[in-house]
mmCIF file of C-alpha atoms in Angstrom:
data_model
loop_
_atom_site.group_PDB
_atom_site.id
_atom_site.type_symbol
_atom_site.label_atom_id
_atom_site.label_comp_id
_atom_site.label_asym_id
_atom_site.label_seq_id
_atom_site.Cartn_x
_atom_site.Cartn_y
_atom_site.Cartn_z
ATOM 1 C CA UNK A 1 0.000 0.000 0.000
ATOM 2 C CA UNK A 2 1.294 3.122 -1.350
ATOM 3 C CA UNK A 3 1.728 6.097 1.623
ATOM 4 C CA UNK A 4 -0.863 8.473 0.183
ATOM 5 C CA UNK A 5 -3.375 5.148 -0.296
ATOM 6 C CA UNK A 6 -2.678 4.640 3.280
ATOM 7 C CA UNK A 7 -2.904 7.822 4.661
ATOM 8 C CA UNK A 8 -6.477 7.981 2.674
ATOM 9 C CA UNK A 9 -7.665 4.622 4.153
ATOM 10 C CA UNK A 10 -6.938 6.259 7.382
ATOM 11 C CA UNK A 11 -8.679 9.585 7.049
ATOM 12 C CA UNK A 12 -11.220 7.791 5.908
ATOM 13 C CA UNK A 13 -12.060 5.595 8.375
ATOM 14 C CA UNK A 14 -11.477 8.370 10.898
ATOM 15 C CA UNK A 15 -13.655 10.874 9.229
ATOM 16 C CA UNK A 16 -16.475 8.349 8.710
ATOM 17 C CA UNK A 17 -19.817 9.372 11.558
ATOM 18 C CA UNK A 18 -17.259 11.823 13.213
ATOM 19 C CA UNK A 19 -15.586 14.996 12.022
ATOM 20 C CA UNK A 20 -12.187 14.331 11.027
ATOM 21 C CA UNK A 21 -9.091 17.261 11.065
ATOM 22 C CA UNK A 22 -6.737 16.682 7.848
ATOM 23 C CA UNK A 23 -4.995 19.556 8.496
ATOM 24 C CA UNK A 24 -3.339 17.730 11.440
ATOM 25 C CA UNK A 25 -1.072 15.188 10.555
ATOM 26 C CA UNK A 26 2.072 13.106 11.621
ATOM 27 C CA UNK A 27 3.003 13.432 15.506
ATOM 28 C CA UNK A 28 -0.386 16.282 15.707
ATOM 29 C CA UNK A 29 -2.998 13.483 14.211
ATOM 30 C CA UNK A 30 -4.191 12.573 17.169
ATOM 31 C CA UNK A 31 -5.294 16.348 18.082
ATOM 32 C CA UNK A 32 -9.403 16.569 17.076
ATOM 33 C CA UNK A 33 -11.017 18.888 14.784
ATOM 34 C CA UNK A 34 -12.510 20.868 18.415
ATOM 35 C CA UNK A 35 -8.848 20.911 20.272
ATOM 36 C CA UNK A 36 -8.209 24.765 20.877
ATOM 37 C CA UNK A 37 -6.498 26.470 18.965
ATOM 38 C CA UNK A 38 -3.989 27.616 21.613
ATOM 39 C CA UNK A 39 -3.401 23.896 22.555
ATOM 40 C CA UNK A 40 -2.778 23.257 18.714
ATOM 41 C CA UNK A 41 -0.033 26.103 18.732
ATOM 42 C CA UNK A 42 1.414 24.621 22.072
ATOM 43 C CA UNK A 43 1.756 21.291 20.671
ATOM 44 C CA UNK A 44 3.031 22.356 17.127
ATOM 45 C CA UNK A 45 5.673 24.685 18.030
ATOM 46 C CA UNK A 46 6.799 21.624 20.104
ATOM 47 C CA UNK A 47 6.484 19.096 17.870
ATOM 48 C CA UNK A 48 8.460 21.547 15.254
ATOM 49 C CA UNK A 49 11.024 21.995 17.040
ATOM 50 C CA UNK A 50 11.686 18.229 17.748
ATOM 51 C CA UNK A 51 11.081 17.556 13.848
ATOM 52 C CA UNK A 52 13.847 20.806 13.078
ATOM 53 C CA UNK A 53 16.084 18.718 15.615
ATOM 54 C CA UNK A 54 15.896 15.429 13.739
ATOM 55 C CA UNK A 55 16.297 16.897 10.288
ATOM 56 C CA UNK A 56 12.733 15.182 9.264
ATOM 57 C CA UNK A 57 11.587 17.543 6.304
ATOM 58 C CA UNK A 58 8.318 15.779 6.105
ATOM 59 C CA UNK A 59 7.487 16.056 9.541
ATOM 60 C CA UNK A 60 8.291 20.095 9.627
ATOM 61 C CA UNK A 61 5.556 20.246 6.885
ATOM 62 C CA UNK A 62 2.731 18.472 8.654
ATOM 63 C CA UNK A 63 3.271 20.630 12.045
ATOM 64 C CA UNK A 64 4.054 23.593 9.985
ATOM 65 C CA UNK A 65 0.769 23.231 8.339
ATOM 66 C CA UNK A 66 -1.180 22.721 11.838
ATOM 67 C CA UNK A 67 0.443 25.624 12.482
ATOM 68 C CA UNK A 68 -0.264 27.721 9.621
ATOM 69 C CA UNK A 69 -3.710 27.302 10.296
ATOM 70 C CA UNK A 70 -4.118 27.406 14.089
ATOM 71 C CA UNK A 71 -2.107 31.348 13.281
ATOM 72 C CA UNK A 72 -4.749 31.742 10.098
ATOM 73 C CA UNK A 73 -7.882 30.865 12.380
ATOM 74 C CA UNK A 74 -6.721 33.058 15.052
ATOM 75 C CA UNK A 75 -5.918 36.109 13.032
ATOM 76 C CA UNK A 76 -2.145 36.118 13.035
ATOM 77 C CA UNK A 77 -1.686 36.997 9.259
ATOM 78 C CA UNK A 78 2.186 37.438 9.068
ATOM 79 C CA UNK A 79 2.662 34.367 11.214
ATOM 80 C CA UNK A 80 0.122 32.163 9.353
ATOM 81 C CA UNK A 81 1.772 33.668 5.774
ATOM 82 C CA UNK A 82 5.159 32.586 7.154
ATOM 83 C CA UNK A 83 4.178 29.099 8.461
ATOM 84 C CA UNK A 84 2.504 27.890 5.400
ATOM 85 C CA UNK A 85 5.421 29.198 3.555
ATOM 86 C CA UNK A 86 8.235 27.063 5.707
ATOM 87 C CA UNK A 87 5.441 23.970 5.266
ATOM 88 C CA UNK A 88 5.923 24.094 1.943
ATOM 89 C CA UNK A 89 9.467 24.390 1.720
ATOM 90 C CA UNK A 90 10.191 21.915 3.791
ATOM 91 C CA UNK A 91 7.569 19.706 1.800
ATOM 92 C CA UNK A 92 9.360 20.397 -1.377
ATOM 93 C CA UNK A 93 12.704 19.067 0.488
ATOM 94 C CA UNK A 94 11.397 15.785 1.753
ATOM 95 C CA UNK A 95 9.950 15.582 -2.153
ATOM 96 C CA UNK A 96 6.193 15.074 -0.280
ATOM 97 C CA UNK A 97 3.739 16.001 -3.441
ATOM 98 C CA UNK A 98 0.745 15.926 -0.948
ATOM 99 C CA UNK A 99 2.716 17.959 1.833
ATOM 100 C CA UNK A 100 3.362 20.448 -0.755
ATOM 101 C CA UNK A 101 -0.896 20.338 -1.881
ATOM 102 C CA UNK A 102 -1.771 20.830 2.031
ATOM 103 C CA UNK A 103 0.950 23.466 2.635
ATOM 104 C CA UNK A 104 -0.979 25.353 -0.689
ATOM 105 C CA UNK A 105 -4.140 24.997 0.251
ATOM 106 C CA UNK A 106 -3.500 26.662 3.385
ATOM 107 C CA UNK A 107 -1.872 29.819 1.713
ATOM 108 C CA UNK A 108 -4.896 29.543 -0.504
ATOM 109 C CA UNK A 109 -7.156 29.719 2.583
ATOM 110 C CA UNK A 110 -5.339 32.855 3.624
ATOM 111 C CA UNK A 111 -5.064 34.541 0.684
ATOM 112 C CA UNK A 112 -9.144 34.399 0.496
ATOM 113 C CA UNK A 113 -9.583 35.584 4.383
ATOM 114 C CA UNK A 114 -6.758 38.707 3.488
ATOM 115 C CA UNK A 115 -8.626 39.828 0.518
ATOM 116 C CA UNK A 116 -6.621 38.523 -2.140
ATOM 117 C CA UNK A 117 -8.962 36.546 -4.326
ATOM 118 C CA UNK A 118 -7.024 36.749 -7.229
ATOM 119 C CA UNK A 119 -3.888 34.987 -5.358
ATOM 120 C CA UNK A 120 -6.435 32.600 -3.377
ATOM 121 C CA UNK A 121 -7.286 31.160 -6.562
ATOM 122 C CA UNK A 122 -4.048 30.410 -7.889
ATOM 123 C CA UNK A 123 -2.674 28.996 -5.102
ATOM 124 C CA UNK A 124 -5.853 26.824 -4.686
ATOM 125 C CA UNK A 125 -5.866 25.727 -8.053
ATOM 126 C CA UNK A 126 -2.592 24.862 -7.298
ATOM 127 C CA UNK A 127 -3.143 22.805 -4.567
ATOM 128 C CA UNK A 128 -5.902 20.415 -6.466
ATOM 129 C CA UNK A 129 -3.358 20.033 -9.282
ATOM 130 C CA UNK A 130 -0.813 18.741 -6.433
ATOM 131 C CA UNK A 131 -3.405 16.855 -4.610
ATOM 132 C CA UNK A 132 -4.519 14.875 -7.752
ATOM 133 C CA UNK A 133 -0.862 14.060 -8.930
ATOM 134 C CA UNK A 134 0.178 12.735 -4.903
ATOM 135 C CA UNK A 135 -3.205 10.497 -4.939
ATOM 136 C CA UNK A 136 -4.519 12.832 -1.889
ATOM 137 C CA UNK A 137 -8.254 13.216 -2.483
ATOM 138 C CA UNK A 138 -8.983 14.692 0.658
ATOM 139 C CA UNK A 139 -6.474 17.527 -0.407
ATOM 140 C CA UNK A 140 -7.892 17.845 -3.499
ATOM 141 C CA UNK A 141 -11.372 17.868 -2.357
ATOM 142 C CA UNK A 142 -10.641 20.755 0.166
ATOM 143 C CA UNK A 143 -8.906 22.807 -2.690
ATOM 144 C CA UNK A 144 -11.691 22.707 -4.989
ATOM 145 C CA UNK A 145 -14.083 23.412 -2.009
ATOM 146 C CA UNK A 146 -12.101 26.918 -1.584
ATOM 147 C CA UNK A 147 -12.096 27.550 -4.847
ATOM 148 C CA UNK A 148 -15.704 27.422 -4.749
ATOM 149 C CA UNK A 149 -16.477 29.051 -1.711
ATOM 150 C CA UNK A 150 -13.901 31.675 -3.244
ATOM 151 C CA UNK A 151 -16.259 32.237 -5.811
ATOM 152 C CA UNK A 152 -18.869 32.043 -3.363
ATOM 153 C CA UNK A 153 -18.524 35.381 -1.315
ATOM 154 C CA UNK A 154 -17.709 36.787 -4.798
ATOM 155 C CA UNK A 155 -20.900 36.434 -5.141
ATOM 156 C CA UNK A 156 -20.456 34.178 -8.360
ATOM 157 C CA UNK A 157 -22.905 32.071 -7.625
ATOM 158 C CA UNK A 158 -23.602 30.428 -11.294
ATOM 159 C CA UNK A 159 -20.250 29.335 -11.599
ATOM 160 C CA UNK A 160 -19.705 27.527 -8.692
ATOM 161 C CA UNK A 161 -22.908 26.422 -7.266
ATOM 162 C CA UNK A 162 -22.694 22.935 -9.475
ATOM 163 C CA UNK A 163 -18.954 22.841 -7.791
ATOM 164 C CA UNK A 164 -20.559 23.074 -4.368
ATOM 165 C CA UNK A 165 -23.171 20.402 -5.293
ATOM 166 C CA UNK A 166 -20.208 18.108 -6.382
ATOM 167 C CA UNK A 167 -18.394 18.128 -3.666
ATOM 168 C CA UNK A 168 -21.519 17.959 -1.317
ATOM 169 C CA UNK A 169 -22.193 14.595 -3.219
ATOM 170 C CA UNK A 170 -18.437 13.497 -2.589
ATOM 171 C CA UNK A 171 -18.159 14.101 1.139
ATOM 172 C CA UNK A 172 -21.651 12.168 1.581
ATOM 173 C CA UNK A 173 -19.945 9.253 -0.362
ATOM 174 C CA UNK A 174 -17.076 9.536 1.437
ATOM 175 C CA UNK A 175 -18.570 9.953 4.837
ATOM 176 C CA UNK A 176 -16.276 13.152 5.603
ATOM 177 C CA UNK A 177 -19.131 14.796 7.626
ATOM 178 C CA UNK A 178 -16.826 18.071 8.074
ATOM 179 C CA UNK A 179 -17.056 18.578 4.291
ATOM 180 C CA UNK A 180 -20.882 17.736 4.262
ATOM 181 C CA UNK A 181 -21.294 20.411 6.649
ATOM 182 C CA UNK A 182 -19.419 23.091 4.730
ATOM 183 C CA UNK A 183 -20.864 22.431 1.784
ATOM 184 C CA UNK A 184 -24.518 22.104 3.235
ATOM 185 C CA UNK A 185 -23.532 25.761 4.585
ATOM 186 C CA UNK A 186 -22.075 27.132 1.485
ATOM 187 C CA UNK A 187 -25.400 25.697 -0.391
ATOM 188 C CA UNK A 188 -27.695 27.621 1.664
ATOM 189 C CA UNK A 189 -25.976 30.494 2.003
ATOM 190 C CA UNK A 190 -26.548 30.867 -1.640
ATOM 191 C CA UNK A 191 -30.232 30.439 -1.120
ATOM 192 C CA UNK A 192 -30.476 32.726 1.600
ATOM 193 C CA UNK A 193 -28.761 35.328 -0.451
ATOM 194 C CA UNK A 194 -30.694 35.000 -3.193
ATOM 195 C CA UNK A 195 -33.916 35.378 -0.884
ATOM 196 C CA UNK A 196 -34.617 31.172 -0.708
ATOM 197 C CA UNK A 197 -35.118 31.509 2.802
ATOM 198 C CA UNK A 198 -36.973 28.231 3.709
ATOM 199 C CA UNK A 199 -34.276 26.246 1.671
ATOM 200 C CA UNK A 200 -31.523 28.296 3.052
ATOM 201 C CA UNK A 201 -33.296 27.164 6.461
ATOM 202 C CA UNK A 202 -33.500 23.311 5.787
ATOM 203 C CA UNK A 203 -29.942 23.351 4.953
ATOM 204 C CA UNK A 204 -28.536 25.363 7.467
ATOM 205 C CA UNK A 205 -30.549 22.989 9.834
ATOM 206 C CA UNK A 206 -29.340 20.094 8.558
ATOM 207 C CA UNK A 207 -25.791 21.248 8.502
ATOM 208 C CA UNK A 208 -26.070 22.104 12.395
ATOM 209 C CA UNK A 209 -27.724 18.251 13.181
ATOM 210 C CA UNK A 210 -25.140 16.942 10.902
ATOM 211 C CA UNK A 211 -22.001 18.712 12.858
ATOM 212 C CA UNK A 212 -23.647 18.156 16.287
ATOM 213 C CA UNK A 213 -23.591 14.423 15.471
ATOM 214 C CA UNK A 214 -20.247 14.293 14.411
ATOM 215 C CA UNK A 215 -18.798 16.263 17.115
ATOM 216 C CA UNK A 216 -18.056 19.296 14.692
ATOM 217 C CA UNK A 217 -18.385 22.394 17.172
ATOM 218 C CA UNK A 218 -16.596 24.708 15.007
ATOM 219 C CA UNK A 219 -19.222 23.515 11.760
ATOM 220 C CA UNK A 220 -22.089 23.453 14.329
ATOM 221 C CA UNK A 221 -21.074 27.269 15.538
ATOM 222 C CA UNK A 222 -21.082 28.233 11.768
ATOM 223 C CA UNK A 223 -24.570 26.645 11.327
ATOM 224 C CA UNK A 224 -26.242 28.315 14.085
ATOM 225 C CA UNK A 225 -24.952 31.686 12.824
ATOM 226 C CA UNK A 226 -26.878 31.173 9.556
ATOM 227 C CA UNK A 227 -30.038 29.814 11.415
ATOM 228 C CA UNK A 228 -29.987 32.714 13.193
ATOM 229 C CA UNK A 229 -29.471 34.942 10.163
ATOM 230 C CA UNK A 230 -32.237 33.568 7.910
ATOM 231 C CA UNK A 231 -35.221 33.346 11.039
ATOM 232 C CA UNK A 232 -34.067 37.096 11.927
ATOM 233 C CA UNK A 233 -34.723 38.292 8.518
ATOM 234 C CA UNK A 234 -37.206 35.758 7.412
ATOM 235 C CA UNK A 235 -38.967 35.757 10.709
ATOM 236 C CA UNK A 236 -38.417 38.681 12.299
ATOM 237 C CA UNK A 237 -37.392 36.509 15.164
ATOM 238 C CA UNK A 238 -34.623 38.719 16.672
ATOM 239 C CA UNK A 239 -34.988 37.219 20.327
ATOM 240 C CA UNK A 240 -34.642 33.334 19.021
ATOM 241 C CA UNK A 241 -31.626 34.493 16.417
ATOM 242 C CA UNK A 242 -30.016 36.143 19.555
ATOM 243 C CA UNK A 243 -29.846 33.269 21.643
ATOM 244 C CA UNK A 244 -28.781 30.973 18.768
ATOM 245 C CA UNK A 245 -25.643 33.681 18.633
ATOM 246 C CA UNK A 246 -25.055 33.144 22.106
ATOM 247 C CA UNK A 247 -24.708 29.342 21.963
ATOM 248 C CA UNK A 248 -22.270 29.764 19.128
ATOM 249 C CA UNK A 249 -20.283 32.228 20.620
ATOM 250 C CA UNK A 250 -19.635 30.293 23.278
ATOM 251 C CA UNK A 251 -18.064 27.408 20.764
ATOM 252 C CA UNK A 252 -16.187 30.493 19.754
ATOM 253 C CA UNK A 253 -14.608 31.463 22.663
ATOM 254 C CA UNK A 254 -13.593 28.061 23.873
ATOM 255 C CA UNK A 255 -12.021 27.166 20.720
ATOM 256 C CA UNK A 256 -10.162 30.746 20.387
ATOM 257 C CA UNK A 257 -11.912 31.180 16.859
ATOM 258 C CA UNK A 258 -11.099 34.452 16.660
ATOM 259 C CA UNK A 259 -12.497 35.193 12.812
ATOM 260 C CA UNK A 260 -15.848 33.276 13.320
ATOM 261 C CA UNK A 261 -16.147 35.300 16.983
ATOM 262 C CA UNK A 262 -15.733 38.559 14.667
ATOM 263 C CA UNK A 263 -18.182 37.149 11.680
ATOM 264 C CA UNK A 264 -20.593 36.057 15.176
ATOM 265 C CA UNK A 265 -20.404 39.305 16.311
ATOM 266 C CA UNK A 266 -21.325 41.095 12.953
ATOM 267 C CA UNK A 267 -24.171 39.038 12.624
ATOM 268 C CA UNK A 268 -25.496 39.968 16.233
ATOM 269 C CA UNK A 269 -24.909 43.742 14.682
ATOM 270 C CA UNK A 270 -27.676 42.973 11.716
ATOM 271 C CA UNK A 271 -30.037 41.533 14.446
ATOM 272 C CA UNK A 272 -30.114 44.382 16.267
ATOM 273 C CA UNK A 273 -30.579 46.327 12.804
ATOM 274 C CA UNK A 274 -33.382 44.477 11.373
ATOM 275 C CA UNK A 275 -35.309 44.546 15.047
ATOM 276 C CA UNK A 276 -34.738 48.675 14.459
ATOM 277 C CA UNK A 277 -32.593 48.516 17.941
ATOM 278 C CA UNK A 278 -29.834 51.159 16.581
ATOM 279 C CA UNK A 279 -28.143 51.837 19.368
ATOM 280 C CA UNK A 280 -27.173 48.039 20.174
ATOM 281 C CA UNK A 281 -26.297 47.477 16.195
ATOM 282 C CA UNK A 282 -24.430 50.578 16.748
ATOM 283 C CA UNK A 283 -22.128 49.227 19.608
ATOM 284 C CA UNK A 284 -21.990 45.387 17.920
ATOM 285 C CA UNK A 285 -20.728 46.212 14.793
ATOM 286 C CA UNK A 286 -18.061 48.620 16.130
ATOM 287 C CA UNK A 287 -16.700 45.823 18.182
ATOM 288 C CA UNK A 288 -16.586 43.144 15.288
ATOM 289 C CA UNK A 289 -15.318 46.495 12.761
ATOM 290 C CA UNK A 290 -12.158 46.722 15.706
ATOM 291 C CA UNK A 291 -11.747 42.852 15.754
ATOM 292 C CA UNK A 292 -11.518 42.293 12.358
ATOM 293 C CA UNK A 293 -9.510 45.189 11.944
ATOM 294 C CA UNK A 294 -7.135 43.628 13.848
ATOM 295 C CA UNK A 295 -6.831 40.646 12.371
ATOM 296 C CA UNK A 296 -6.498 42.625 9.264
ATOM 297 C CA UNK A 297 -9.238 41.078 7.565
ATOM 298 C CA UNK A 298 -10.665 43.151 4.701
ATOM 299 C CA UNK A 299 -13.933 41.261 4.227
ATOM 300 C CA UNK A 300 -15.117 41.339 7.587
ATOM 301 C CA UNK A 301 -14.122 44.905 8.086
ATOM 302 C CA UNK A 302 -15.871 46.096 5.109
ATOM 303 C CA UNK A 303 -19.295 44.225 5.739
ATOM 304 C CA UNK A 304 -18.790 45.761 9.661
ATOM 305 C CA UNK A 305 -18.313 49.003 8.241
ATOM 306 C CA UNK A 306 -20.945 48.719 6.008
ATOM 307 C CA UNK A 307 -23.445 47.876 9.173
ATOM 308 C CA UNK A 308 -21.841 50.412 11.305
ATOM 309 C CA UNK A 309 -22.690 53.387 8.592
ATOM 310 C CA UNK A 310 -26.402 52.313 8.840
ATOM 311 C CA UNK A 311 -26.803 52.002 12.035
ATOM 312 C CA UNK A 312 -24.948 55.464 12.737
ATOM 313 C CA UNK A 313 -27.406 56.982 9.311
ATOM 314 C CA UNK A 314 -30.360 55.642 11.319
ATOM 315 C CA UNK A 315 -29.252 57.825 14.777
ATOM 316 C CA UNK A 316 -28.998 60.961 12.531
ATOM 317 C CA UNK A 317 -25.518 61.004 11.082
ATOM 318 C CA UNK A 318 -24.954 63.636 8.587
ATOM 319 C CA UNK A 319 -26.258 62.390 5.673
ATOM 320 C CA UNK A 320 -23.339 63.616 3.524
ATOM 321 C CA UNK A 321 -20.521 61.607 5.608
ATOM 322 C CA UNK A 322 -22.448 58.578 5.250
ATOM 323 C CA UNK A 323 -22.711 59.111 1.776
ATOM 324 C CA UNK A 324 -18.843 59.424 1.624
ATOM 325 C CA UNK A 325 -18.445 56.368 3.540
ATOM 326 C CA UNK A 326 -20.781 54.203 1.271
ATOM 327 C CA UNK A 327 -18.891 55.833 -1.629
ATOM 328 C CA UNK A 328 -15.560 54.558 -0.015
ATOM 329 C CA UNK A 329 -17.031 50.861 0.935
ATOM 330 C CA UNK A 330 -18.598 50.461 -2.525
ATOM 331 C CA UNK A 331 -15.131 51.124 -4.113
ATOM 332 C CA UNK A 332 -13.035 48.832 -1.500
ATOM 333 C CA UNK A 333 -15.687 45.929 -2.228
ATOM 334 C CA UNK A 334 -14.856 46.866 -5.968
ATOM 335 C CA UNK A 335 -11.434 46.474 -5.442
ATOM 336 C CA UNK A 336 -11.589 43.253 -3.410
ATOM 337 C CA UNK A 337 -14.257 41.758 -6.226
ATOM 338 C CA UNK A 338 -17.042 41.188 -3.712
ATOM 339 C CA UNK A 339 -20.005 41.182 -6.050
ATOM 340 C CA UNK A 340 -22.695 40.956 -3.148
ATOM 341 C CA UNK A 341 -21.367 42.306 -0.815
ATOM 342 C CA UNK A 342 -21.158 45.432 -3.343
ATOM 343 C CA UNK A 343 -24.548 45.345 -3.836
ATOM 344 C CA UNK A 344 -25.332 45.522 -0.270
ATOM 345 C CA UNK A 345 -23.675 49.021 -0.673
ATOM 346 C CA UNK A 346 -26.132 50.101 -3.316
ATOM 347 C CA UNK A 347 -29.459 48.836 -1.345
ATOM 348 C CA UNK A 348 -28.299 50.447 1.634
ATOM 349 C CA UNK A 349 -27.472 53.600 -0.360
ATOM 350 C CA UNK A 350 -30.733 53.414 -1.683
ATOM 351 C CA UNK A 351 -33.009 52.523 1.765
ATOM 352 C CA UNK A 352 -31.076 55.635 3.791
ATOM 353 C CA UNK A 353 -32.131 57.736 1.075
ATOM 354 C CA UNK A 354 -28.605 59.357 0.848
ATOM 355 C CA UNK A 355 -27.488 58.686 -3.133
ATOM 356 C CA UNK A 356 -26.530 59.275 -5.475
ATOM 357 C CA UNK A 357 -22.869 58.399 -4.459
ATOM 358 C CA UNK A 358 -20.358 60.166 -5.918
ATOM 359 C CA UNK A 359 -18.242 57.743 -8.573
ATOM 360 C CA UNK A 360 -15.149 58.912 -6.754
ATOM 361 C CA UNK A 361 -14.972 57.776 -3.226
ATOM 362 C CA UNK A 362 -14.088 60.656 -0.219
ATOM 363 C CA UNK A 363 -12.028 59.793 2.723
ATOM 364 C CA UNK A 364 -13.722 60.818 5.525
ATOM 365 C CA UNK A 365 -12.745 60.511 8.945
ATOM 366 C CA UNK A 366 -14.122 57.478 10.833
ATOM 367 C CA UNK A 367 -16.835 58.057 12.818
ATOM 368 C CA UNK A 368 -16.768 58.544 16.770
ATOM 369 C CA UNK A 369 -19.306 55.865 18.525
ATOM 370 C CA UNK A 370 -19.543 56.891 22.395
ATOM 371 C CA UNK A 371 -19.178 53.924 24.636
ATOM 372 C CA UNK A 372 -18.451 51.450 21.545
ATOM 373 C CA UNK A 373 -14.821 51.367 21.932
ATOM 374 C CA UNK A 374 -15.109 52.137 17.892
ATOM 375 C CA UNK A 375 -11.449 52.564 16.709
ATOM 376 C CA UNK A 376 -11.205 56.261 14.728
#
């Protein structure tokens, strides 16, 4: 039996009923897809160094890859860019051809979360080349899956909702219920952005029995966020999406999952919004506008910027600085290539009442929120 047959047969039986962490391999296989994140650095910067002191190449890719991603998850950028990086040298050394696919997919994964779609695609595409020449389907199946959800918060929906389908189909065959769930997710929240709220609902359900079956918290805190985003605006149900926030923040915060904390937060913001409680929006989306900032996440900050404008609009901001900042938003969601999230710009431009923007955006300074802790 070939290594990468092996190494398959193993995954495989591991992921089948339970969810199943790839991205942690050699001496960190035995960590589990809900260990914290802060216990996953702990153990990888030990199990590096021991691998560095050996000279085992191979084994310097697999904990440089946990470690990529633990630093990705957590928002560490320039220590996430620089682990990934070292994985993949040190794959190249011990000639690994799926080390190298993992160690790809990963700077694929944080290319997408910095903003750089462009370079998120390469490197992904990259990845499922190297996946299907090493025999690592699991690889290659996670590369495709962020190339579409790449194309996903693009907001190219056409192109990659077939893709989504696929690999839905694949991870049911394959009984990889951590892949079911994403793509269950990634299915409905096309539908839910595209105003198929009782689909969006049956899948986002189904994704959050599926990962609470297989011991998935981090899928299962995902799930509940969209559950709680379709019954708020579907429903009007602001008290029952509030409480489903809670329970997933808590998975949050005891898993250190810094960017879905942020994304939790954000969402909380547009529950407040819809229920008309400005104030509250007001204060939530300045905190998840200075977390992602600090994680330097582009997306995130954009969409919390985007709620934070309303909500400030709605408590009698100057009309023509919240133009300018819509103006400036619109263009950065240009720039980035986020199709839907642009258009988000445009409806809210047009349900303050404050357009027509002007085509070149202003820089105004960022607004003061009393008592928010909002950074300037």
């Amino acid at each position: 039996m070939t290594q990468a047959v092996e190494q398959e047969s193993v995954r495989e039986t591991g992921a089948r009923g339970k969810a199943f962490a790839p991205e942690y391999q050699g001496a960190l296989g035995s960590l589990s897809v809900n260990s914290s994140l802060t216990d996953v650095l702990a153990r990888g910067i030990e199990e590096l160094r021991a691998s560095e002191a050996a000279g085992d190449q191979g084994e310097m890719a697999r904990c440089g890859l946990a470690l990529a991603e633990a630093y990705r998850r957590l928002g560490r950028v320039a220590e996430a860019d620089a682990a990934w990086k070292a994985s993949y040298r040190a794959a190249r050394a011990a000639a690994d051809v799926g080390a190298m696919a993992w160690a790809l997919w990963s700077g694929g994964t944080l290319a997408r979360q910095r903003g750089a779609l462009p370079l998120a695609y390469r490197l992904l595409g990259l990845a499922a080349e190297w996946g299907e020449r090493g025999g690592d389907v699991v690889v290659r199946g996670y590369s495709l899956a962020g190339l579409a959800e790449t194309g996903r918060i693009q907001g190219d929906y056409k192109a990659v909702g077939e893709l989504h389908e696929q690999l839905l189909a694949e991870a049911r065959k394959r009984g990889e219920a951590r892949h079911t769930v994403w793509a269950l997710e990634g299915i409905a929240q096309m539908h839910r952005n595209t105003g198929s709220y009782d689909r969006a609902l049956e899948l986002f359900e189904e994704a959050a029995e599926t990962a609470g079956s297989a011991d998935d918290w981090r899928g299962r805190a995902w799930a509940l966020r969209g559950i709680a985003d379709v019954v708020s605006v579907r429903d009007g149900d602001a008290e029952r999406a509030l409480a489903l926030l809670s329970e997933a923040e808590s998975v949050c915060r005891e898993m250190k999952l810094s960017s879905a904390l942020a994304y939790n937060h954000k969402m909380r913001g547009n529950v407040y919004y819809r229920a008309g409680s400005y104030p509250q929006a007001r204060d939530t989306y300045a905190q998840a506008l200075a977390e992602f900032r600090e994680m330097n996440e582009p997306r995130g900050t954009a969409l919390s910027r985007l709620g934070l404008a309303k909500s400030l609009a709605r408590l009698g901001r100057n009309p023509a600085e919240t133009r300018a900042e819509l103006a400036e938003l619109r263009h950065i969601l240009d720039r980035i290539g986020l199709r839907h999230a642009r258009d988000m710009v445009d409806k809210a431009t047009a349900e303050l009442g404050v357009g027509p923007l002007p085509e070149e955006p202003g820089r105004p300074e960022a607004p003061r929120v009393c008592g928010a802790g909002a950074p300037r």
